[in-house]
GROMACS .gro file of C-alpha atoms in nm:
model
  140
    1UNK     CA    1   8.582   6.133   7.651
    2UNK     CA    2   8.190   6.208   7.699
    3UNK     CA    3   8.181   6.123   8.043
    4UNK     CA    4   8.543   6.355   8.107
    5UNK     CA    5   8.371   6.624   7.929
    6UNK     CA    6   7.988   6.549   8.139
    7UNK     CA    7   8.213   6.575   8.451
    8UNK     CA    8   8.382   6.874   8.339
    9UNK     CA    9   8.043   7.055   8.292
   10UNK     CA   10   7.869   6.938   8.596
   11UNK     CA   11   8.185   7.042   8.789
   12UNK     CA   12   8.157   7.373   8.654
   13UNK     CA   13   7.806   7.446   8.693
   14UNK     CA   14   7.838   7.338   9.021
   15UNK     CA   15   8.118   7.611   9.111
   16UNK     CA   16   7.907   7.879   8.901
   17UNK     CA   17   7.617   7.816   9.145
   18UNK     CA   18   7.833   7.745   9.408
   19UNK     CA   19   7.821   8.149   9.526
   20UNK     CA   20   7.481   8.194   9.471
   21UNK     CA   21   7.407   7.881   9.727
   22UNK     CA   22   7.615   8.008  10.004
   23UNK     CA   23   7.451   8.377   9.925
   24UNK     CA   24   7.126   8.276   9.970
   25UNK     CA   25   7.186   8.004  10.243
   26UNK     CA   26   7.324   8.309  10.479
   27UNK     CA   27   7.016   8.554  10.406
   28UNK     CA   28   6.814   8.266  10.476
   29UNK     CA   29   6.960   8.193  10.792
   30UNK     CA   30   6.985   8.616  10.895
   31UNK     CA   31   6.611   8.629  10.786
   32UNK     CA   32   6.529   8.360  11.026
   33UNK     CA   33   6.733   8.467  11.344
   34UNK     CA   34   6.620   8.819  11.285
   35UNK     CA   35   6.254   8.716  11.240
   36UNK     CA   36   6.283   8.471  11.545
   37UNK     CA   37   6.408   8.779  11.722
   38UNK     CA   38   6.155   9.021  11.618
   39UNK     CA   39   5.873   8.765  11.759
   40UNK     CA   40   6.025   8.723  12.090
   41UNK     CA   41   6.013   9.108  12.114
   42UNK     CA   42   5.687   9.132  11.996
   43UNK     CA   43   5.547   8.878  12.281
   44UNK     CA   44   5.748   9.117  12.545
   45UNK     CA   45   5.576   9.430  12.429
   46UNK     CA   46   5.237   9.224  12.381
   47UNK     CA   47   5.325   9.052  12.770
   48UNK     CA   48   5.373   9.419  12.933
   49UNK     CA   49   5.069   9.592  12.726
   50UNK     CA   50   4.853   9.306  12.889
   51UNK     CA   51   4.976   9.325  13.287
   52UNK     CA   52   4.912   9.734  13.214
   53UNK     CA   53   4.550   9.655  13.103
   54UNK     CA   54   4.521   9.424  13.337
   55UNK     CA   55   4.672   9.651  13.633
   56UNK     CA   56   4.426   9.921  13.458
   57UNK     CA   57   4.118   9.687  13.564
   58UNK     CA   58   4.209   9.670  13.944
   59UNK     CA   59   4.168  10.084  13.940
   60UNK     CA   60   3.924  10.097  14.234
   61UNK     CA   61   3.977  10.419  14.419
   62UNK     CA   62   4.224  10.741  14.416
   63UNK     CA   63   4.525  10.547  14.570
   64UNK     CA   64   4.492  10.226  14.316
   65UNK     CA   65   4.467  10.515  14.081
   66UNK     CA   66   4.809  10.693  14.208
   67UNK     CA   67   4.974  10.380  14.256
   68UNK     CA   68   4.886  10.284  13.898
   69UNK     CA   69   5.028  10.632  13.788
   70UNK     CA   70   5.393  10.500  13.935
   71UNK     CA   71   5.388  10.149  13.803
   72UNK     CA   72   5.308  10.336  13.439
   73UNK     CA   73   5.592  10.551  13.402
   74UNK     CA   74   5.833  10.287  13.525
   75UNK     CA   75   5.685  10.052  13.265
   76UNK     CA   76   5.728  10.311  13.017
   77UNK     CA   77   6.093  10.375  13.171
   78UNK     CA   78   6.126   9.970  13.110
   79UNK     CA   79   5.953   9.941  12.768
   80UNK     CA   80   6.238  10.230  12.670
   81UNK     CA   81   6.531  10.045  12.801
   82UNK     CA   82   6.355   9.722  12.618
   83UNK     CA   83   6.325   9.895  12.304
   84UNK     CA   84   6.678  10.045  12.269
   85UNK     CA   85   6.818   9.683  12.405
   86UNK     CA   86   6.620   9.574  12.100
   87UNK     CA   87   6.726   9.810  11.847
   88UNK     CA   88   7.079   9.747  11.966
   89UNK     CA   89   7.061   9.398  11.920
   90UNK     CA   90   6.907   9.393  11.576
   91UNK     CA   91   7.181   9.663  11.483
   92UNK     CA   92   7.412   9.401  11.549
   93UNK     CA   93   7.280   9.127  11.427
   94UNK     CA   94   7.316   9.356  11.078
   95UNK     CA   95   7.651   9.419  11.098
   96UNK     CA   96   7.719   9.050  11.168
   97UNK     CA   97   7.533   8.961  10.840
   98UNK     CA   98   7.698   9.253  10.693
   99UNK     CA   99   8.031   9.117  10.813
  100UNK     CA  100   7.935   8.758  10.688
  101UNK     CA  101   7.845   8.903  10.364
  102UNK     CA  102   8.153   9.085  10.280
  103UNK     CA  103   8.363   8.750  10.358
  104UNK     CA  104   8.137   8.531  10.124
  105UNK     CA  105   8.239   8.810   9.852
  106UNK     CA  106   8.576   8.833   9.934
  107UNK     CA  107   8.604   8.447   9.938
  108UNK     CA  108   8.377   8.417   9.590
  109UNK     CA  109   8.577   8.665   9.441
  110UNK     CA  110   8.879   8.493   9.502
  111UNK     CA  111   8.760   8.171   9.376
  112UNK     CA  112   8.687   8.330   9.028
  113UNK     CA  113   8.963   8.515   9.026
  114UNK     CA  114   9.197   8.155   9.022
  115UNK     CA  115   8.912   7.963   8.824
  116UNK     CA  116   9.009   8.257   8.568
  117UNK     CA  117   9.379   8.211   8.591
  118UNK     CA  118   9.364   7.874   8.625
  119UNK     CA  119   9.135   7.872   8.271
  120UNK     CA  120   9.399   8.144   8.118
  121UNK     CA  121   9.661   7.883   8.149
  122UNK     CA  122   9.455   7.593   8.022
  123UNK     CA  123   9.378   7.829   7.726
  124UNK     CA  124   9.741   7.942   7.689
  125UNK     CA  125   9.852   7.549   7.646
  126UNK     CA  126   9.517   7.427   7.428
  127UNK     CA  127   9.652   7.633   7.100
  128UNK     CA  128   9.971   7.493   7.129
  129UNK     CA  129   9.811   7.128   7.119
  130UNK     CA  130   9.590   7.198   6.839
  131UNK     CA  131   9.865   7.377   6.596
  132UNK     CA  132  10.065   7.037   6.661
  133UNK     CA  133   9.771   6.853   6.563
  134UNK     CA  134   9.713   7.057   6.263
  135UNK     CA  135  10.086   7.028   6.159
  136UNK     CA  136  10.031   6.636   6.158
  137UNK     CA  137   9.765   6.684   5.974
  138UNK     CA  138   9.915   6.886   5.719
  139UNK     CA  139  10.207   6.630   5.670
  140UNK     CA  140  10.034   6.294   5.587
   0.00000   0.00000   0.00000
């Protein structure tokens, strides 16, 4: 009987934290592939801000000078396109969590919802077994 009723409990605080654990497991993983992304971009812009120094440095007369002009604005033209390729793709990466999210609450929900029924009924038929108890009791 103790070891029905130990079961019992650890089977039950296991589906109580059983939500929480898949909660936390997803925002763990969105935290990392976000972060992971947000470090890749970060060595891109750090990568292009370097060559631009570094183009800055061979500057040695008028024409270096001019064609240094050009190379700038299409870097900035390219460091726009990167950043809005960027802010796209973290955009979606939210809505994918978002997404992911909204079906582990859906799902959870559900679960509770029959773990409630599913205890209703359990409760509906455990009066029924203790008035017949009682009855015996009544008789001896």
């Amino acid at each position: 009987m103790s070891d029905k009723m130990t079961d019992a409990f650890n089977e039950q605080t296991r589906q109580f934290f059983e939500p929480m654990r898949r909660i936390n497991s997803l925002m763990l993983d969105n935290m990392e592939k976000m972060t992971q992304y947000q470090l890749e971009s970060m060595k891109r812009y750090s990568q292009m801000g370097t060559e631009r120094m570094r183009s800055a440095g061979d500057i040695s007369d008028a024409e270096s000078m001019r064609d240094f002009g050009t190379r700038q604005a299409e870097m900035m033209n390219e460091l726009s396109r990167q950043m809005l390729d960027d802010a796209r793709a973290m955009s979606e990466m939210s809505l994918e969590f978002k997404n992911q999210l909204e079906q582990l609450f859906a799902e959870t929900g559900q679960q509770m919802t029959e773990q409630a029924e599913k205890a209703g009924a359990s409760a509906k038929s455990e009066p029924a077994k203790a008035s017949s108890q009682s009855s015996r009791g009544s008789k001896s």
